[in-house]
């Protein structure tokens, strides 16, 4: 079942409709659905699709030639072009008379096997771009390779692309559309556990309970998800052991550089290098308090829900899981799920606010959203604000998110109001987001204040699924 990706398909179709030469660069993490997106796009169009393999130039050229011959002659043949240049030139010339798509998937494998491949594409683009109707798509899963060797200034292909597309995991709304049989709250929980990567979503069975799905995947040594994070890291980086240790440290509560360094037993300078690579892969994100560009208060968080869940719960229960005691492992995990969901719910609330902004319904036309933490001089303590975003120097919004079974009372609203006064905005709008609703007292106080939106999880879901 193909879901989502409307914006990506619209962008590709606009390029296709131009009728002139187009060159799109598509990249993103493994398992994120790039190949499915390409196949969906080309399914009703004239296209040559070729996937590179991690082999030598000879095998890749043979496979590329086979893909071209299947398109041209409609039959499989062992005919092989003498060179990549000859094969590409054939397609550029063919596209003089018809709109044709050439999609090269896993491009880094081909380019690494043939060092002149990028320069050859550059040569032919410069030669034929004015009179060719070819639409070229280069797609890759190695984010660092695509950014450094295709998009970067020093790349032979720099300046030739007409579009680039970084394919990200699904957001919460698309995950909800995929999981039709789960309850609304279970959809949030599964999003927190699996994230939005399509290949991981396929491992979940919505005919079973959340508990059974967790036991069947993360707590089952024979499941593909059980070793997925470590296997993916081994494909992307060297010295995977230290990367594993760093992600585990972050997932289990170490967020500052000093804490991470202490937990893994390495110098901060070493950890900084590894964290930079993990950030480039999208597995870790670096956060600073909202409004501060560079800060010693920066913290790190695991950037993908599936990785965050796995590294939070699997390593510490590994011995139990290896003995087949999935039920026992789950009993240890279950009491911690509500606290784990706090950060996930904050993410869902931010997606809700972005949807309000995009639909013209936001009371504050914010430029960005983020978390804030720092000193509260009035309380002489440290304070945190779950969500903050400003429109200009005078207008901002502040939000508090609570994934608890209890209704939110006036104390939470009063605390948010006090913390919003740590800043000097003239116009402020407050958002309280709650899994289980609000007390009557909180509703009355919000109505009296006039600048407060009380948003239940049900309302968030309804808003996100309307688009």
Tab-separated table of C-alpha atoms in Angstrom:
chain	number	residue	atom	x	y	z
A	1	UNK	CA	0.000	0.000	0.000
A	2	UNK	CA	1.444	3.346	-1.063
A	3	UNK	CA	0.558	6.282	1.207
A	4	UNK	CA	1.663	9.890	1.554
A	5	UNK	CA	4.425	11.578	-0.433
A	6	UNK	CA	1.939	13.938	-2.116
A	7	UNK	CA	4.339	16.888	-2.027
A	8	UNK	CA	7.225	14.837	-3.395
A	9	UNK	CA	5.087	13.427	-6.221
A	10	UNK	CA	3.752	16.887	-7.041
A	11	UNK	CA	7.298	18.238	-7.277
A	12	UNK	CA	8.420	15.408	-9.542
A	13	UNK	CA	5.357	15.766	-11.758
A	14	UNK	CA	5.963	19.508	-12.133
A	15	UNK	CA	9.483	18.783	-13.318
A	16	UNK	CA	8.192	16.127	-15.699
A	17	UNK	CA	5.559	18.493	-17.106
A	18	UNK	CA	8.150	21.104	-18.070
A	19	UNK	CA	9.034	19.057	-21.151
A	20	UNK	CA	12.662	20.207	-21.045
A	21	UNK	CA	15.792	18.659	-19.565
A	22	UNK	CA	15.512	18.221	-15.804
A	23	UNK	CA	17.987	16.844	-13.299
A	24	UNK	CA	16.657	15.949	-9.840
A	25	UNK	CA	18.823	14.734	-6.955
A	26	UNK	CA	16.950	12.567	-4.445
A	27	UNK	CA	18.484	11.302	-1.233
A	28	UNK	CA	17.564	10.153	2.261
A	29	UNK	CA	18.215	7.461	4.827
A	30	UNK	CA	17.885	3.791	3.988
A	31	UNK	CA	14.389	2.287	4.348
A	32	UNK	CA	12.729	5.701	4.020
A	33	UNK	CA	10.876	4.813	0.796
A	34	UNK	CA	12.893	6.483	-1.971
A	35	UNK	CA	12.645	3.511	-4.333
A	36	UNK	CA	8.900	3.184	-3.752
A	37	UNK	CA	8.516	6.907	-4.486
A	38	UNK	CA	10.440	6.610	-7.757
A	39	UNK	CA	8.474	3.542	-8.842
A	40	UNK	CA	5.194	5.296	-8.054
A	41	UNK	CA	6.265	8.330	-10.076
A	42	UNK	CA	7.394	6.420	-13.170
A	43	UNK	CA	4.673	3.746	-13.213
A	44	UNK	CA	2.664	5.389	-16.016
A	45	UNK	CA	5.565	7.082	-17.830
A	46	UNK	CA	8.313	6.146	-20.261
A	47	UNK	CA	11.246	5.420	-18.002
A	48	UNK	CA	14.496	3.525	-17.616
A	49	UNK	CA	15.029	2.471	-14.026
A	50	UNK	CA	18.449	1.212	-12.952
A	51	UNK	CA	19.613	0.314	-9.443
A	52	UNK	CA	23.336	0.319	-8.806
A	53	UNK	CA	24.912	-2.558	-6.912
A	54	UNK	CA	27.897	-2.629	-4.589
A	55	UNK	CA	30.168	-4.284	-7.148
A	56	UNK	CA	32.621	-3.307	-9.865
A	57	UNK	CA	32.084	-1.084	-12.913
A	58	UNK	CA	31.725	-4.066	-15.279
A	59	UNK	CA	28.729	-5.515	-13.453
A	60	UNK	CA	27.051	-2.142	-13.050
A	61	UNK	CA	27.523	-1.399	-16.759
A	62	UNK	CA	26.044	-4.781	-17.684
A	63	UNK	CA	23.030	-4.160	-15.447
A	64	UNK	CA	22.603	-0.623	-16.776
A	65	UNK	CA	22.768	-1.896	-20.363
A	66	UNK	CA	20.160	-4.556	-19.581
A	67	UNK	CA	17.786	-1.922	-18.185
A	68	UNK	CA	18.184	0.211	-21.310
A	69	UNK	CA	17.657	-2.703	-23.689
A	70	UNK	CA	14.542	-3.826	-21.813
A	71	UNK	CA	13.093	-0.354	-22.365
A	72	UNK	CA	14.198	0.010	-26.004
A	73	UNK	CA	13.530	-3.476	-27.288
A	74	UNK	CA	11.086	-4.700	-24.666
A	75	UNK	CA	13.099	-7.873	-24.169
A	76	UNK	CA	15.935	-9.032	-21.969
A	77	UNK	CA	19.246	-9.187	-23.783
A	78	UNK	CA	22.895	-9.693	-22.931
A	79	UNK	CA	23.950	-6.767	-25.152
A	80	UNK	CA	26.258	-4.464	-23.218
A	81	UNK	CA	27.319	-0.948	-24.133
A	82	UNK	CA	31.040	-0.429	-24.445
A	83	UNK	CA	31.063	2.265	-21.752
A	84	UNK	CA	28.831	4.238	-19.407
A	85	UNK	CA	29.299	7.210	-21.710
A	86	UNK	CA	27.952	5.260	-24.673
A	87	UNK	CA	24.956	4.051	-22.649
A	88	UNK	CA	24.122	7.511	-21.308
A	89	UNK	CA	24.621	9.166	-24.670
A	90	UNK	CA	22.187	6.706	-26.232
A	91	UNK	CA	19.508	7.796	-23.750
A	92	UNK	CA	20.214	11.512	-24.143
A	93	UNK	CA	19.800	11.147	-27.910
A	94	UNK	CA	16.694	8.992	-27.516
A	95	UNK	CA	15.168	11.721	-25.375
A	96	UNK	CA	15.481	14.253	-28.177
A	97	UNK	CA	12.309	12.798	-29.688
A	98	UNK	CA	10.331	11.811	-26.581
A	99	UNK	CA	9.950	12.600	-22.889
A	100	UNK	CA	12.015	9.994	-21.081
A	101	UNK	CA	12.939	9.467	-17.445
A	102	UNK	CA	16.251	7.938	-16.412
A	103	UNK	CA	16.235	7.019	-12.718
A	104	UNK	CA	19.549	5.781	-11.305
A	105	UNK	CA	18.898	4.385	-7.836
A	106	UNK	CA	21.733	3.824	-5.340
A	107	UNK	CA	23.861	6.167	-7.441
A	108	UNK	CA	26.817	6.099	-4.971
A	109	UNK	CA	27.430	2.423	-5.756
A	110	UNK	CA	27.772	3.206	-9.468
A	111	UNK	CA	29.864	6.329	-8.962
A	112	UNK	CA	32.262	4.567	-6.586
A	113	UNK	CA	32.730	1.689	-9.043
A	114	UNK	CA	33.417	4.057	-11.940
A	115	UNK	CA	35.418	7.119	-10.886
A	116	UNK	CA	34.638	8.987	-14.111
A	117	UNK	CA	30.864	8.411	-13.943
A	118	UNK	CA	30.004	11.832	-12.483
A	119	UNK	CA	32.255	13.640	-14.967
A	120	UNK	CA	30.661	11.688	-17.813
A	121	UNK	CA	27.177	12.769	-16.719
A	122	UNK	CA	28.412	16.362	-16.472
A	123	UNK	CA	29.865	16.192	-19.984
A	124	UNK	CA	26.638	14.860	-21.487
A	125	UNK	CA	24.396	17.287	-19.602
A	126	UNK	CA	26.431	20.194	-20.944
A	127	UNK	CA	26.323	18.715	-24.447
A	128	UNK	CA	22.618	17.820	-24.660
A	129	UNK	CA	20.685	19.873	-22.097
A	130	UNK	CA	19.431	22.394	-24.657
A	131	UNK	CA	17.779	19.870	-26.972
A	132	UNK	CA	17.172	16.797	-24.803
A	133	UNK	CA	13.861	16.039	-23.055
A	134	UNK	CA	15.486	13.658	-20.601
A	135	UNK	CA	14.479	13.810	-16.937
A	136	UNK	CA	17.416	12.480	-14.942
A	137	UNK	CA	16.975	11.334	-11.343
A	138	UNK	CA	20.005	10.409	-9.252
A	139	UNK	CA	19.007	8.758	-5.989
A	140	UNK	CA	21.159	7.649	-3.060
A	141	UNK	CA	20.939	6.373	0.499
A	142	UNK	CA	24.366	7.602	1.589
A	143	UNK	CA	23.461	11.104	2.696
A	144	UNK	CA	27.072	12.176	3.174
A	145	UNK	CA	28.042	10.932	-0.309
A	146	UNK	CA	25.121	12.658	-2.021
A	147	UNK	CA	25.781	15.932	-0.213
A	148	UNK	CA	29.570	15.846	-0.697
A	149	UNK	CA	29.859	14.342	-4.189
A	150	UNK	CA	26.660	15.429	-5.950
A	151	UNK	CA	25.363	18.609	-4.301
A	152	UNK	CA	28.625	20.152	-3.073
A	153	UNK	CA	30.500	22.922	-4.860
A	154	UNK	CA	33.481	20.698	-5.700
A	155	UNK	CA	31.317	18.040	-7.374
A	156	UNK	CA	31.462	17.778	-11.188
A	157	UNK	CA	27.651	17.870	-11.117
A	158	UNK	CA	27.452	21.118	-9.133
A	159	UNK	CA	25.240	23.673	-10.849
A	160	UNK	CA	23.617	21.130	-13.190
A	161	UNK	CA	20.724	19.988	-11.024
A	162	UNK	CA	17.329	21.630	-11.433
A	163	UNK	CA	15.907	20.230	-8.177
A	164	UNK	CA	16.928	18.341	-5.063
A	165	UNK	CA	14.753	16.356	-2.678
A	166	UNK	CA	15.713	15.009	0.729
A	167	UNK	CA	13.163	12.286	1.488
A	168	UNK	CA	12.304	12.237	5.187
A	169	UNK	CA	10.359	9.702	7.272
A	170	UNK	CA	6.587	10.138	7.420
A	171	UNK	CA	5.075	12.551	9.886
A	172	UNK	CA	2.430	11.450	12.356
A	173	UNK	CA	-0.599	12.049	10.108
A	174	UNK	CA	0.627	9.649	7.422
A	175	UNK	CA	1.447	7.020	10.039
A	176	UNK	CA	-2.135	7.303	11.307
A	177	UNK	CA	-3.439	6.737	7.775
A	178	UNK	CA	-1.325	3.608	7.542
A	179	UNK	CA	-2.455	2.182	10.910
A	180	UNK	CA	-6.212	2.065	10.390
A	181	UNK	CA	-7.156	-0.537	12.997
A	182	UNK	CA	-5.347	0.822	16.049
A	183	UNK	CA	-7.074	3.086	18.552
A	184	UNK	CA	-6.158	6.770	18.390
A	185	UNK	CA	-3.875	6.551	21.417
A	186	UNK	CA	-2.220	3.385	20.137
A	187	UNK	CA	-1.412	5.209	16.878
A	188	UNK	CA	0.561	7.782	18.867
A	189	UNK	CA	2.309	5.041	20.820
A	190	UNK	CA	3.255	3.132	17.669
A	191	UNK	CA	4.543	6.354	16.100
A	192	UNK	CA	6.695	6.788	19.191
A	193	UNK	CA	7.964	3.225	18.958
A	194	UNK	CA	8.475	2.785	15.199
A	195	UNK	CA	8.664	6.346	13.874
A	196	UNK	CA	7.776	7.214	10.293
A	197	UNK	CA	10.142	5.058	8.247
A	198	UNK	CA	7.987	3.046	5.810
A	199	UNK	CA	10.065	-0.128	5.955
A	200	UNK	CA	9.693	-0.244	9.733
A	201	UNK	CA	5.960	0.434	9.573
A	202	UNK	CA	5.596	-2.664	7.406
A	203	UNK	CA	6.793	-4.786	10.324
A	204	UNK	CA	3.801	-3.757	12.451
A	205	UNK	CA	0.534	-5.712	12.320
A	206	UNK	CA	-2.462	-3.539	13.241
A	207	UNK	CA	-4.546	-6.656	13.939
A	208	UNK	CA	-2.442	-7.208	17.066
A	209	UNK	CA	-2.067	-5.131	20.222
A	210	UNK	CA	0.749	-2.635	20.683
A	211	UNK	CA	2.246	-4.909	23.339
A	212	UNK	CA	2.259	-7.929	21.018
A	213	UNK	CA	3.793	-5.882	18.203
A	214	UNK	CA	6.617	-4.697	20.453
A	215	UNK	CA	7.223	-8.252	21.629
A	216	UNK	CA	7.143	-9.626	18.068
A	217	UNK	CA	9.610	-7.077	16.689
A	218	UNK	CA	11.906	-5.361	19.184
A	219	UNK	CA	11.911	-8.194	21.717
A	220	UNK	CA	12.225	-11.052	19.241
A	221	UNK	CA	15.814	-12.030	18.245
A	222	UNK	CA	14.599	-13.396	14.888
A	223	UNK	CA	12.783	-10.193	13.903
A	224	UNK	CA	14.302	-7.945	11.235
A	225	UNK	CA	13.884	-4.939	13.533
A	226	UNK	CA	15.784	-6.567	16.386
A	227	UNK	CA	19.204	-5.977	14.773
A	228	UNK	CA	18.173	-3.209	12.357
A	229	UNK	CA	19.785	-0.191	14.114
A	230	UNK	CA	23.152	-1.889	14.519
A	231	UNK	CA	23.076	-3.284	10.972
A	232	UNK	CA	22.204	0.092	9.490
A	233	UNK	CA	25.040	1.757	11.391
A	234	UNK	CA	27.500	-0.834	10.081
A	235	UNK	CA	26.459	0.074	6.525
A	236	UNK	CA	26.953	3.799	7.145
A	237	UNK	CA	29.967	4.145	9.440
A	238	UNK	CA	33.173	2.551	10.602
A	239	UNK	CA	33.751	1.725	14.265
A	240	UNK	CA	30.047	1.090	14.830
A	241	UNK	CA	30.690	0.078	18.451
A	242	UNK	CA	31.431	3.627	19.600
A	243	UNK	CA	28.502	5.004	17.609
A	244	UNK	CA	26.280	2.456	19.364
A	245	UNK	CA	27.616	3.510	22.746
A	246	UNK	CA	26.970	7.203	22.010
A	247	UNK	CA	23.392	6.666	20.831
A	248	UNK	CA	22.696	4.429	23.831
A	249	UNK	CA	24.041	7.109	26.169
A	250	UNK	CA	21.764	9.747	24.633
A	251	UNK	CA	18.708	7.468	24.549
A	252	UNK	CA	19.124	6.645	28.238
A	253	UNK	CA	19.340	10.237	29.428
A	254	UNK	CA	22.766	11.726	28.683
A	255	UNK	CA	22.079	14.835	26.646
A	256	UNK	CA	24.990	17.240	27.200
A	257	UNK	CA	28.409	16.665	25.689
A	258	UNK	CA	30.043	16.228	29.100
A	259	UNK	CA	27.440	13.629	30.107
A	260	UNK	CA	27.805	11.696	26.847
A	261	UNK	CA	31.589	11.766	27.087
A	262	UNK	CA	31.523	10.519	30.676
A	263	UNK	CA	29.040	7.749	29.925
A	264	UNK	CA	30.943	6.309	26.944
A	265	UNK	CA	34.398	6.881	28.451
A	266	UNK	CA	35.834	8.972	25.615
A	267	UNK	CA	37.137	12.537	25.360
A	268	UNK	CA	34.625	15.209	24.356
A	269	UNK	CA	36.635	15.964	21.198
A	270	UNK	CA	36.251	12.325	20.089
A	271	UNK	CA	32.531	12.274	20.866
A	272	UNK	CA	32.049	15.552	18.969
A	273	UNK	CA	33.397	13.978	15.762
A	274	UNK	CA	31.104	10.972	16.062
A	275	UNK	CA	28.103	13.135	16.953
A	276	UNK	CA	28.691	15.201	13.830
A	277	UNK	CA	28.415	12.035	11.709
A	278	UNK	CA	25.293	10.853	13.550
A	279	UNK	CA	23.712	14.277	13.047
A	280	UNK	CA	24.462	14.153	9.306
A	281	UNK	CA	22.732	10.750	9.162
A	282	UNK	CA	19.658	12.192	10.890
A	283	UNK	CA	19.961	9.747	13.786
A	284	UNK	CA	20.894	12.421	16.320
A	285	UNK	CA	19.920	16.088	16.452
A	286	UNK	CA	21.603	18.958	18.273
A	287	UNK	CA	19.275	21.379	20.047
A	288	UNK	CA	19.880	24.803	21.505
A	289	UNK	CA	17.401	26.830	23.564
A	290	UNK	CA	15.000	28.620	21.231
A	291	UNK	CA	16.398	31.947	20.067
A	292	UNK	CA	20.020	31.100	20.887
A	293	UNK	CA	22.150	30.361	17.830
A	294	UNK	CA	25.243	29.065	19.621
A	295	UNK	CA	25.060	28.051	23.209
A	296	UNK	CA	26.979	26.071	25.783
A	297	UNK	CA	23.565	24.841	26.841
A	298	UNK	CA	23.232	22.739	23.678
A	299	UNK	CA	21.944	19.207	24.129
A	300	UNK	CA	21.677	16.124	21.931
A	301	UNK	CA	18.665	13.902	21.318
A	302	UNK	CA	18.040	10.785	19.230
A	303	UNK	CA	16.365	12.077	16.081
A	304	UNK	CA	14.460	8.967	14.980
A	305	UNK	CA	11.737	7.368	17.103
A	306	UNK	CA	12.592	3.781	16.205
A	307	UNK	CA	16.250	4.296	17.073
A	308	UNK	CA	15.308	6.149	20.248
A	309	UNK	CA	13.027	3.308	21.388
A	310	UNK	CA	15.487	0.570	20.434
A	311	UNK	CA	18.497	2.149	22.118
A	312	UNK	CA	16.449	3.108	25.153
A	313	UNK	CA	15.071	-0.347	25.890
A	314	UNK	CA	16.711	-3.154	23.896
A	315	UNK	CA	20.389	-3.082	24.980
A	316	UNK	CA	19.585	-3.073	28.704
A	317	UNK	CA	17.244	-6.056	28.220
A	318	UNK	CA	19.387	-7.872	25.676
A	319	UNK	CA	20.255	-10.865	27.859
A	320	UNK	CA	16.600	-11.471	28.689
A	321	UNK	CA	15.533	-11.099	25.064
A	322	UNK	CA	18.241	-13.507	23.887
A	323	UNK	CA	16.784	-16.144	26.212
A	324	UNK	CA	13.365	-15.769	24.572
A	325	UNK	CA	11.762	-13.990	27.538
A	326	UNK	CA	9.914	-11.334	25.538
A	327	UNK	CA	7.074	-11.200	28.061
A	328	UNK	CA	9.440	-10.471	30.943
A	329	UNK	CA	11.283	-7.817	28.935
A	330	UNK	CA	8.012	-6.109	28.039
A	331	UNK	CA	6.907	-6.054	31.689
A	332	UNK	CA	10.073	-4.104	32.456
A	333	UNK	CA	9.495	-1.683	29.585
A	334	UNK	CA	5.752	-1.053	29.944
A	335	UNK	CA	5.871	1.130	33.116
A	336	UNK	CA	8.300	3.485	31.368
A	337	UNK	CA	6.293	3.994	28.175
A	338	UNK	CA	4.234	6.951	29.424
A	339	UNK	CA	7.366	8.916	30.364
A	340	UNK	CA	9.014	7.869	27.088
A	341	UNK	CA	6.018	9.282	25.175
A	342	UNK	CA	6.533	12.789	26.580
A	343	UNK	CA	9.027	13.842	23.898
A	344	UNK	CA	7.004	12.042	21.200
A	345	UNK	CA	3.875	13.984	22.155
A	346	UNK	CA	5.818	17.249	22.000
A	347	UNK	CA	6.804	16.360	18.431
A	348	UNK	CA	3.162	15.610	17.518
A	349	UNK	CA	2.086	18.946	19.043
A	350	UNK	CA	4.663	20.814	16.966
A	351	UNK	CA	3.329	19.118	13.835
A	352	UNK	CA	-0.156	20.307	14.854
A	353	UNK	CA	1.071	23.904	15.205
A	354	UNK	CA	2.747	23.781	11.806
A	355	UNK	CA	-0.526	22.535	10.319
A	356	UNK	CA	-2.359	25.483	11.907
A	357	UNK	CA	0.179	27.864	10.391
A	358	UNK	CA	-0.020	26.292	6.930
A	359	UNK	CA	-3.821	26.419	6.952
A	360	UNK	CA	-3.926	30.059	8.103
A	361	UNK	CA	-5.473	29.224	11.495
A	362	UNK	CA	-2.546	29.972	13.809
A	363	UNK	CA	-2.987	32.945	16.171
A	364	UNK	CA	0.767	33.574	15.867
A	365	UNK	CA	2.541	33.623	12.493
A	366	UNK	CA	5.693	32.060	13.914
A	367	UNK	CA	8.905	31.641	11.922
A	368	UNK	CA	10.104	28.505	13.692
A	369	UNK	CA	9.405	26.299	16.706
A	370	UNK	CA	11.685	24.863	19.350
A	371	UNK	CA	12.215	24.106	23.020
A	372	UNK	CA	13.633	26.550	25.559
A	373	UNK	CA	15.456	25.933	28.795
A	374	UNK	CA	17.403	28.199	31.083
A	375	UNK	CA	17.434	30.081	34.370
A	376	UNK	CA	14.252	31.457	35.949
A	377	UNK	CA	15.479	34.366	38.134
A	378	UNK	CA	12.100	34.793	39.820
A	379	UNK	CA	12.082	31.201	41.076
A	380	UNK	CA	15.879	30.929	41.312
A	381	UNK	CA	15.710	27.633	39.472
A	382	UNK	CA	16.034	26.096	36.033
A	383	UNK	CA	12.951	26.222	33.812
A	384	UNK	CA	11.851	24.538	30.590
A	385	UNK	CA	9.252	25.398	27.954
A	386	UNK	CA	8.156	22.526	25.716
A	387	UNK	CA	7.331	24.631	22.659
A	388	UNK	CA	8.154	28.219	21.778
A	389	UNK	CA	7.942	30.222	18.573
A	390	UNK	CA	7.938	33.930	17.763
A	391	UNK	CA	6.479	36.019	14.973
A	392	UNK	CA	8.572	39.114	15.656
A	393	UNK	CA	9.997	41.003	18.635
A	394	UNK	CA	6.523	41.645	20.004
A	395	UNK	CA	4.567	38.410	19.379
A	396	UNK	CA	5.181	34.802	20.412
A	397	UNK	CA	3.527	31.542	21.410
A	398	UNK	CA	4.386	29.193	24.258
A	399	UNK	CA	3.197	25.620	24.687
A	400	UNK	CA	3.124	22.915	27.339
A	401	UNK	CA	2.501	19.257	26.419
A	402	UNK	CA	1.250	16.597	28.849
A	403	UNK	CA	0.923	12.916	27.894
A	404	UNK	CA	-0.648	11.761	31.154
A	405	UNK	CA	-3.854	10.007	32.227
A	406	UNK	CA	-4.846	12.955	34.448
A	407	UNK	CA	-6.646	16.045	33.245
A	408	UNK	CA	-4.552	19.207	33.136
A	409	UNK	CA	-5.312	21.704	35.916
A	410	UNK	CA	-4.832	25.406	36.569
A	411	UNK	CA	-1.347	24.847	38.021
A	412	UNK	CA	0.090	23.891	34.629
A	413	UNK	CA	-1.513	26.889	32.928
A	414	UNK	CA	-0.323	29.279	35.633
A	415	UNK	CA	3.227	27.933	35.400
A	416	UNK	CA	3.254	28.392	31.610
A	417	UNK	CA	1.985	31.954	31.996
A	418	UNK	CA	4.764	32.756	34.477
A	419	UNK	CA	7.424	31.269	32.228
A	420	UNK	CA	6.172	33.199	29.203
A	421	UNK	CA	6.891	36.365	31.236
A	422	UNK	CA	10.586	35.508	31.328
A	423	UNK	CA	10.591	37.064	27.854
A	424	UNK	CA	9.611	40.573	26.803
A	425	UNK	CA	6.877	39.968	24.225
A	426	UNK	CA	3.912	42.330	24.199
A	427	UNK	CA	1.493	39.827	22.645
A	428	UNK	CA	1.570	36.198	23.796
A	429	UNK	CA	-0.596	33.182	23.011
A	430	UNK	CA	-0.446	30.092	25.213
A	431	UNK	CA	-1.169	26.502	24.155
A	432	UNK	CA	-1.850	23.637	26.536
A	433	UNK	CA	-1.831	20.205	24.899
A	434	UNK	CA	-3.283	17.270	26.825
A	435	UNK	CA	-3.757	13.584	26.230
A	436	UNK	CA	-6.726	13.399	28.628
A	437	UNK	CA	-8.331	16.842	28.564
A	438	UNK	CA	-8.563	19.640	31.122
A	439	UNK	CA	-10.189	20.308	34.473
A	440	UNK	CA	-13.147	22.658	34.655
A	441	UNK	CA	-11.003	25.129	36.576
A	442	UNK	CA	-8.393	25.162	33.828
A	443	UNK	CA	-11.052	25.740	31.175
A	444	UNK	CA	-12.518	28.657	33.142
A	445	UNK	CA	-9.101	30.233	33.685
A	446	UNK	CA	-8.233	29.884	29.978
A	447	UNK	CA	-11.525	31.519	28.985
A	448	UNK	CA	-10.925	34.381	31.404
A	449	UNK	CA	-7.376	34.983	30.126
A	450	UNK	CA	-8.527	35.054	26.501
A	451	UNK	CA	-5.121	34.227	24.991
A	452	UNK	CA	-5.096	30.486	25.658
A	453	UNK	CA	-5.845	27.492	23.437
A	454	UNK	CA	-6.628	24.218	25.214
A	455	UNK	CA	-6.019	21.404	22.737
A	456	UNK	CA	-6.832	17.772	23.415
A	457	UNK	CA	-5.102	14.878	21.683
A	458	UNK	CA	-8.375	14.095	19.882
A	459	UNK	CA	-8.430	17.628	18.457
A	460	UNK	CA	-4.815	17.331	17.347
A	461	UNK	CA	-5.606	14.114	15.502
A	462	UNK	CA	-8.711	15.558	13.822
A	463	UNK	CA	-6.767	18.612	12.629
A	464	UNK	CA	-3.815	16.631	11.253
A	465	UNK	CA	-6.017	14.126	9.425
A	466	UNK	CA	-8.063	16.823	7.692
A	467	UNK	CA	-5.217	17.704	5.336
